[in-house]
PDB file of N, CA, C and O in Angstrom:
ATOM      1  N   MET A   9      10.487 -24.091  -1.734  1.00  0.00           N
ATOM      2  CA  MET A   9       9.441 -23.920  -1.331  1.00  0.00           C
ATOM      3  C   MET A   9       9.086 -22.761  -1.756  1.00  0.00           C
ATOM      4  O   MET A   9       9.744 -21.320  -1.217  1.00  0.00           O
ATOM      5  N   ASP A  10       8.127 -22.198  -2.423  1.00  0.00           N
ATOM      6  CA  ASP A  10       6.973 -21.367  -3.316  1.00  0.00           C
ATOM      7  C   ASP A  10       7.230 -19.958  -2.306  1.00  0.00           C
ATOM      8  O   ASP A  10       6.631 -19.934  -1.171  1.00  0.00           O
ATOM      9  N   TYR A  11       6.835 -18.400  -2.427  1.00  0.00           N
ATOM     10  CA  TYR A  11       7.020 -17.982  -1.432  1.00  0.00           C
ATOM     11  C   TYR A  11       4.889 -17.836  -0.865  1.00  0.00           C
ATOM     12  O   TYR A  11       4.684 -17.453   0.150  1.00  0.00           O
ATOM     13  N   GLU A  12       4.530 -18.135  -2.140  1.00  0.00           N
ATOM     14  CA  GLU A  12       2.570 -18.595  -1.115  1.00  0.00           C
ATOM     15  C   GLU A  12       2.610 -19.327  -0.161  1.00  0.00           C
ATOM     16  O   GLU A  12       2.001 -19.375   0.184  1.00  0.00           O
ATOM     17  N   ARG A  13       3.785 -20.949  -0.439  1.00  0.00           N
ATOM     18  CA  ARG A  13       2.920 -21.071  -0.371  1.00  0.00           C
ATOM     19  C   ARG A  13       3.826 -20.999   2.355  1.00  0.00           C
ATOM     20  O   ARG A  13       3.182 -22.104   2.522  1.00  0.00           O
ATOM     21  N   LYS A  14       4.757 -20.394   1.598  1.00  0.00           N
ATOM     22  CA  LYS A  14       5.542 -19.798   3.286  1.00  0.00           C
ATOM     23  C   LYS A  14       4.024 -18.992   3.579  1.00  0.00           C
ATOM     24  O   LYS A  14       4.365 -19.252   5.224  1.00  0.00           O
ATOM     25  N   VAL A  15       3.741 -18.253   2.639  1.00  0.00           N
ATOM     26  CA  VAL A  15       2.972 -17.669   3.512  1.00  0.00           C
ATOM     27  C   VAL A  15       1.592 -18.557   4.627  1.00  0.00           C
ATOM     28  O   VAL A  15       1.267 -17.976   5.188  1.00  0.00           O
ATOM     29  N   THR A  16       0.942 -19.527   3.519  1.00  0.00           N
ATOM     30  CA  THR A  16      -0.123 -20.030   3.840  1.00  0.00           C
ATOM     31  C   THR A  16       0.077 -21.301   4.635  1.00  0.00           C
ATOM     32  O   THR A  16      -0.582 -21.928   5.817  1.00  0.00           O
ATOM     33  N   LYS A  17       1.380 -21.395   5.744  1.00  0.00           N
ATOM     34  CA  LYS A  17       2.561 -21.908   6.055  1.00  0.00           C
ATOM     35  C   LYS A  17       1.893 -21.288   7.437  1.00  0.00           C
ATOM     36  O   LYS A  17       1.801 -22.095   8.800  1.00  0.00           O
ATOM     37  N   TYR A  18       2.136 -20.271   7.426  1.00  0.00           N
ATOM     38  CA  TYR A  18       1.433 -19.219   8.569  1.00  0.00           C
ATOM     39  C   TYR A  18       0.607 -18.895   8.908  1.00  0.00           C
ATOM     40  O   TYR A  18      -0.044 -18.374  10.506  1.00  0.00           O
ATOM     41  N   LEU A  19      -0.117 -17.928   7.456  1.00  0.00           N
ATOM     42  CA  LEU A  19      -1.754 -17.482   7.996  1.00  0.00           C
ATOM     43  C   LEU A  19      -2.174 -18.207   7.803  1.00  0.00           C
ATOM     44  O   LEU A  19      -2.369 -18.726   6.905  1.00  0.00           O
ATOM     45  N   THR A  20      -3.401 -18.346   8.564  1.00  0.00           N
ATOM     46  CA  THR A  20      -4.769 -18.381   7.135  1.00  0.00           C
ATOM     47  C   THR A  20      -5.280 -17.662   6.325  1.00  0.00           C
ATOM     48  O   THR A  20      -5.100 -16.465   6.302  1.00  0.00           O
ATOM     49  N   PRO A  21      -5.942 -18.290   5.824  1.00  0.00           N
ATOM     50  CA  PRO A  21      -6.743 -17.309   4.787  1.00  0.00           C
ATOM     51  C   PRO A  21      -7.401 -16.474   4.295  1.00  0.00           C
ATOM     52  O   PRO A  21      -7.376 -14.948   4.500  1.00  0.00           O
ATOM     53  N   SER A  22      -8.419 -16.281   6.311  1.00  0.00           N
ATOM     54  CA  SER A  22      -8.653 -15.062   6.655  1.00  0.00           C
ATOM     55  C   SER A  22      -8.018 -14.028   6.762  1.00  0.00           C
ATOM     56  O   SER A  22      -8.210 -12.790   6.616  1.00  0.00           O
ATOM     57  N   GLU A  23      -6.761 -14.036   8.097  1.00  0.00           N
ATOM     58  CA  GLU A  23      -5.357 -13.162   7.679  1.00  0.00           C
ATOM     59  C   GLU A  23      -4.717 -12.883   6.635  1.00  0.00           C
ATOM     60  O   GLU A  23      -4.794 -11.875   6.490  1.00  0.00           O
ATOM     61  N   ILE A  24      -5.001 -13.593   5.713  1.00  0.00           N
ATOM     62  CA  ILE A  24      -4.300 -13.354   4.502  1.00  0.00           C
ATOM     63  C   ILE A  24      -5.204 -11.658   3.338  1.00  0.00           C
ATOM     64  O   ILE A  24      -4.606 -11.247   2.577  1.00  0.00           O
ATOM     65  N   LEU A  25      -6.392 -12.538   4.226  1.00  0.00           N
ATOM     66  CA  LEU A  25      -7.113 -11.551   3.508  1.00  0.00           C
ATOM     67  C   LEU A  25      -6.616 -10.097   3.631  1.00  0.00           C
ATOM     68  O   LEU A  25      -7.178  -9.152   3.813  1.00  0.00           O
ATOM     69  N   ALA A  26      -7.486 -10.153   4.770  1.00  0.00           N
ATOM     70  CA  ALA A  26      -7.384  -9.198   5.847  1.00  0.00           C
ATOM     71  C   ALA A  26      -5.487  -8.356   5.936  1.00  0.00           C
ATOM     72  O   ALA A  26      -5.550  -6.893   6.040  1.00  0.00           O
ATOM     73  N   GLN A  27      -5.125  -8.420   5.267  1.00  0.00           N
ATOM     74  CA  GLN A  27      -3.295  -8.307   5.412  1.00  0.00           C
ATOM     75  C   GLN A  27      -3.676  -7.595   3.871  1.00  0.00           C
ATOM     76  O   GLN A  27      -2.838  -6.661   3.353  1.00  0.00           O
ATOM     77  N   MET A  28      -3.822  -8.686   2.383  1.00  0.00           N
ATOM     78  CA  MET A  28      -4.075  -8.512   0.851  1.00  0.00           C
ATOM     79  C   MET A  28      -5.519  -6.826   1.723  1.00  0.00           C
ATOM     80  O   MET A  28      -4.321  -5.594   0.919  1.00  0.00           O
ATOM     81  N   ALA A  29      -6.308  -6.575   2.306  1.00  0.00           N
ATOM     82  CA  ALA A  29      -6.910  -5.339   2.512  1.00  0.00           C
ATOM     83  C   ALA A  29      -6.613  -3.702   3.201  1.00  0.00           C
ATOM     84  O   ALA A  29      -6.254  -3.347   2.653  1.00  0.00           O
ATOM     85  N   GLU A  30      -5.017  -4.678   4.161  1.00  0.00           N
ATOM     86  CA  GLU A  30      -4.599  -3.585   5.019  1.00  0.00           C
ATOM     87  C   GLU A  30      -3.610  -2.891   3.867  1.00  0.00           C
ATOM     88  O   GLU A  30      -3.885  -1.916   3.728  1.00  0.00           O
ATOM     89  N   GLU A  31      -2.970  -3.814   3.014  1.00  0.00           N
ATOM     90  CA  GLU A  31      -1.851  -3.170   2.164  1.00  0.00           C
ATOM     91  C   GLU A  31      -3.221  -2.827   0.701  1.00  0.00           C
ATOM     92  O   GLU A  31      -2.032  -1.592   0.268  1.00  0.00           O
ATOM     93  N   GLY A  32      -4.171  -2.751   0.597  1.00  0.00           N
ATOM     94  CA  GLY A  32      -4.574  -2.023  -0.714  1.00  0.00           C
ATOM     95  C   GLY A  32      -5.036  -0.481  -0.122  1.00  0.00           C
ATOM     96  O   GLY A  32      -4.992   0.112  -1.289  1.00  0.00           O
ATOM     97  N   ALA A  33      -5.240  -0.757   1.678  1.00  0.00           N
ATOM     98  CA  ALA A  33      -6.207   0.837   1.705  1.00  0.00           C
ATOM     99  C   ALA A  33      -4.356   1.295   1.884  1.00  0.00           C
ATOM    100  O   ALA A  33      -4.727   2.534   1.564  1.00  0.00           O
ATOM    101  N   GLU A  34      -3.588   0.537   1.846  1.00  0.00           N
ATOM    102  CA  GLU A  34      -2.480   1.883   2.127  1.00  0.00           C
ATOM    103  C   GLU A  34      -1.923   2.413   0.333  1.00  0.00           C
ATOM    104  O   GLU A  34      -1.825   3.808   0.441  1.00  0.00           O
ATOM    105  N   LEU A  35      -1.840   1.100  -0.661  1.00  0.00           N
ATOM    106  CA  LEU A  35      -1.654   2.181  -1.850  1.00  0.00           C
ATOM    107  C   LEU A  35      -2.969   3.194  -2.788  1.00  0.00           C
ATOM    108  O   LEU A  35      -3.300   4.110  -2.794  1.00  0.00           O
ATOM    109  N   VAL A  36      -5.013   2.994  -1.905  1.00  0.00           N
ATOM    110  CA  VAL A  36      -5.140   4.563  -2.232  1.00  0.00           C
ATOM    111  C   VAL A  36      -4.441   4.997  -1.754  1.00  0.00           C
ATOM    112  O   VAL A  36      -4.470   6.206  -2.303  1.00  0.00           O
ATOM    113  N   GLN A  37      -4.404   5.190   0.281  1.00  0.00           N
ATOM    114  CA  GLN A  37      -4.080   6.590   0.510  1.00  0.00           C
ATOM    115  C   GLN A  37      -2.878   7.327  -0.570  1.00  0.00           C
ATOM    116  O   GLN A  37      -2.803   8.526  -0.463  1.00  0.00           O
ATOM    117  N   ALA A  38      -1.542   6.707  -0.602  1.00  0.00           N
ATOM    118  CA  ALA A  38      -0.617   6.632  -1.846  1.00  0.00           C
ATOM    119  C   ALA A  38      -0.913   7.293  -2.194  1.00  0.00           C
ATOM    120  O   ALA A  38      -0.120   8.494  -3.222  1.00  0.00           O
ATOM    121  N   ALA A  39      -1.653   7.053  -3.647  1.00  0.00           N
ATOM    122  CA  ALA A  39      -2.132   7.647  -4.718  1.00  0.00           C
ATOM    123  C   ALA A  39      -3.209   8.346  -4.800  1.00  0.00           C
ATOM    124  O   ALA A  39      -2.557   9.708  -5.152  1.00  0.00           O
ATOM    125  N   LEU A  40      -4.039   9.055  -3.458  1.00  0.00           N
ATOM    126  CA  LEU A  40      -4.944   9.724  -3.374  1.00  0.00           C
ATOM    127  C   LEU A  40      -3.726  11.875  -3.072  1.00  0.00           C
ATOM    128  O   LEU A  40      -3.773  11.895  -3.043  1.00  0.00           O
ATOM    129  N   LYS A  41      -2.307  10.373  -2.144  1.00  0.00           N
ATOM    130  CA  LYS A  41      -2.084  12.027  -1.697  1.00  0.00           C
ATOM    131  C   LYS A  41      -0.442  11.803  -2.880  1.00  0.00           C
ATOM    132  O   LYS A  41      -0.617  13.701  -2.757  1.00  0.00           O
ATOM    133  N   LEU A  42      -0.306  11.682  -4.160  1.00  0.00           N
ATOM    134  CA  LEU A  42      -0.115  11.599  -5.086  1.00  0.00           C
ATOM    135  C   LEU A  42      -0.155  12.625  -5.545  1.00  0.00           C
ATOM    136  O   LEU A  42      -0.594  13.448  -5.943  1.00  0.00           O
ATOM    137  N   ARG A  43      -1.650  12.110  -6.337  1.00  0.00           N
ATOM    138  CA  ARG A  43      -3.346  13.236  -7.136  1.00  0.00           C
ATOM    139  C   ARG A  43      -2.490  14.499  -5.835  1.00  0.00           C
ATOM    140  O   ARG A  43      -3.246  16.175  -6.894  1.00  0.00           O
ATOM    141  N   ARG A  44      -2.810  14.676  -4.805  1.00  0.00           N
ATOM    142  CA  ARG A  44      -2.742  15.765  -4.023  1.00  0.00           C
ATOM    143  C   ARG A  44      -1.638  17.088  -4.377  1.00  0.00           C
ATOM    144  O   ARG A  44      -1.590  17.849  -4.334  1.00  0.00           O
ATOM    145  N   ALA A  45      -0.833  16.328  -4.172  1.00  0.00           N
ATOM    146  CA  ALA A  45       0.429  17.083  -4.704  1.00  0.00           C
ATOM    147  C   ALA A  45       1.272  17.595  -5.533  1.00  0.00           C
ATOM    148  O   ALA A  45       1.689  19.054  -5.935  1.00  0.00           O
ATOM    149  N   ILE A  46       0.644  16.470  -7.446  1.00  0.00           N
ATOM    150  CA  ILE A  46       0.334  16.812  -8.385  1.00  0.00           C
ATOM    151  C   ILE A  46      -0.938  18.019  -8.422  1.00  0.00           C
ATOM    152  O   ILE A  46      -0.209  19.358  -9.162  1.00  0.00           O
ATOM    153  N   ASP A  47      -1.972  17.896  -8.339  1.00  0.00           N
ATOM    154  CA  ASP A  47      -2.982  19.054  -8.371  1.00  0.00           C
ATOM    155  C   ASP A  47      -3.068  20.779  -7.635  1.00  0.00           C
ATOM    156  O   ASP A  47      -3.517  21.132  -7.768  1.00  0.00           O
ATOM    157  N   LYS A  48      -1.795  20.423  -5.875  1.00  0.00           N
ATOM    158  CA  LYS A  48      -2.414  21.808  -5.164  1.00  0.00           C
ATOM    159  C   LYS A  48      -3.609  21.908  -4.716  1.00  0.00           C
ATOM    160  O   LYS A  48      -3.273  23.169  -4.776  1.00  0.00           O
ATOM    161  N   LYS A  49      -4.336  21.474  -4.741  1.00  0.00           N
ATOM    162  CA  LYS A  49      -5.744  21.434  -4.756  1.00  0.00           C
ATOM    163  C   LYS A  49      -6.167  21.705  -3.546  1.00  0.00           C
ATOM    164  O   LYS A  49      -6.644  22.681  -2.710  1.00  0.00           O
ATOM    165  N   ASN A  50      -5.228  20.652  -3.168  1.00  0.00           N
ATOM    166  CA  ASN A  50      -5.813  20.392  -1.273  1.00  0.00           C
ATOM    167  C   ASN A  50      -4.124  19.811  -1.296  1.00  0.00           C
ATOM    168  O   ASN A  50      -3.935  18.659  -0.944  1.00  0.00           O
ATOM    169  N   PRO A  51      -3.415  20.856  -0.648  1.00  0.00           N
ATOM    170  CA  PRO A  51      -1.984  20.607  -0.741  1.00  0.00           C
ATOM    171  C   PRO A  51      -1.637  20.242   0.313  1.00  0.00           C
ATOM    172  O   PRO A  51      -2.490  19.668   1.369  1.00  0.00           O
ATOM    173  N   THR A  52      -0.551  19.270   0.093  1.00  0.00           N
ATOM    174  CA  THR A  52      -0.064  18.187   1.292  1.00  0.00           C
ATOM    175  C   THR A  52       1.476  19.121   1.502  1.00  0.00           C
ATOM    176  O   THR A  52       2.026  19.638   0.804  1.00  0.00           O
ATOM    177  N   PRO A  53       1.973  18.692   2.790  1.00  0.00           N
ATOM    178  CA  PRO A  53       3.361  19.311   2.791  1.00  0.00           C
ATOM    179  C   PRO A  53       4.171  18.509   2.038  1.00  0.00           C
ATOM    180  O   PRO A  53       5.690  18.051   2.309  1.00  0.00           O
ATOM    181  N   LYS A  54       3.939  16.864   1.659  1.00  0.00           N
ATOM    182  CA  LYS A  54       5.007  16.085   0.636  1.00  0.00           C
ATOM    183  C   LYS A  54       5.010  16.718  -0.336  1.00  0.00           C
ATOM    184  O   LYS A  54       3.839  16.898  -0.623  1.00  0.00           O
ATOM    185  N   ASN A  55       6.032  16.823  -0.779  1.00  0.00           N
ATOM    186  CA  ASN A  55       6.503  16.475  -2.237  1.00  0.00           C
ATOM    187  C   ASN A  55       6.222  15.686  -3.502  1.00  0.00           C
ATOM    188  O   ASN A  55       6.004  14.454  -2.820  1.00  0.00           O
ATOM    189  N   VAL A  56       6.368  15.898  -4.948  1.00  0.00           N
ATOM    190  CA  VAL A  56       5.236  15.170  -5.241  1.00  0.00           C
ATOM    191  C   VAL A  56       5.986  13.488  -5.856  1.00  0.00           C
ATOM    192  O   VAL A  56       5.932  12.864  -5.909  1.00  0.00           O
ATOM    193  N   GLY A  57       7.653  14.270  -5.086  1.00  0.00           N
ATOM    194  CA  GLY A  57       8.777  12.796  -5.454  1.00  0.00           C
ATOM    195  C   GLY A  57       8.368  12.158  -4.578  1.00  0.00           C
ATOM    196  O   GLY A  57       8.630  10.586  -4.679  1.00  0.00           O
ATOM    197  N   GLU A  58       8.601  12.083  -3.271  1.00  0.00           N
ATOM    198  CA  GLU A  58       8.252  11.522  -2.251  1.00  0.00           C
ATOM    199  C   GLU A  58       6.854  11.088  -2.194  1.00  0.00           C
ATOM    200  O   GLU A  58       6.942   9.768  -1.379  1.00  0.00           O
ATOM    201  N   CYS A  59       5.744  11.437  -2.364  1.00  0.00           N
ATOM    202  CA  CYS A  59       4.721  10.841  -2.704  1.00  0.00           C
ATOM    203  C   CYS A  59       5.075   9.753  -4.079  1.00  0.00           C
ATOM    204  O   CYS A  59       3.891   8.594  -4.010  1.00  0.00           O
ATOM    205  N   SER A  60       5.446  10.331  -5.060  1.00  0.00           N
ATOM    206  CA  SER A  60       5.103   8.506  -6.185  1.00  0.00           C
ATOM    207  C   SER A  60       6.466   7.566  -5.198  1.00  0.00           C
ATOM    208  O   SER A  60       5.847   6.841  -5.222  1.00  0.00           O
ATOM    209  N   ASP A  61       7.511   8.459  -3.989  1.00  0.00           N
ATOM    210  CA  ASP A  61       8.569   7.142  -4.523  1.00  0.00           C
ATOM    211  C   ASP A  61       7.240   5.886  -2.582  1.00  0.00           C
ATOM    212  O   ASP A  61       7.322   5.107  -2.914  1.00  0.00           O
ATOM    213  N   ASN A  62       6.294   6.564  -2.038  1.00  0.00           N
ATOM    214  CA  ASN A  62       5.128   6.137  -1.288  1.00  0.00           C
ATOM    215  C   ASN A  62       4.282   5.560  -1.948  1.00  0.00           C
ATOM    216  O   ASN A  62       4.137   3.986  -1.790  1.00  0.00           O
ATOM    217  N   LEU A  63       3.777   5.982  -3.280  1.00  0.00           N
ATOM    218  CA  LEU A  63       3.370   5.145  -3.741  1.00  0.00           C
ATOM    219  C   LEU A  63       4.341   3.466  -4.355  1.00  0.00           C
ATOM    220  O   LEU A  63       3.604   2.640  -4.273  1.00  0.00           O
ATOM    221  N   THR A  64       5.350   3.830  -5.062  1.00  0.00           N
ATOM    222  CA  THR A  64       5.715   3.013  -5.470  1.00  0.00           C
ATOM    223  C   THR A  64       6.411   1.702  -4.331  1.00  0.00           C
ATOM    224  O   THR A  64       6.095   0.699  -4.619  1.00  0.00           O
TER     225      THR A  64
END
């Protein structure tokens, strides 16, 4: 059974979309945090390496 079928066996399409939105929001946050670490105009306590790892 492929991954997609495993997920749809347990989650409704609505729940899948909600999870995708949540993961997308986390990706956006990580990208913004990395940007802050790189340009240092709005400092963050995390360094570039940590932020890059979080983005990945």
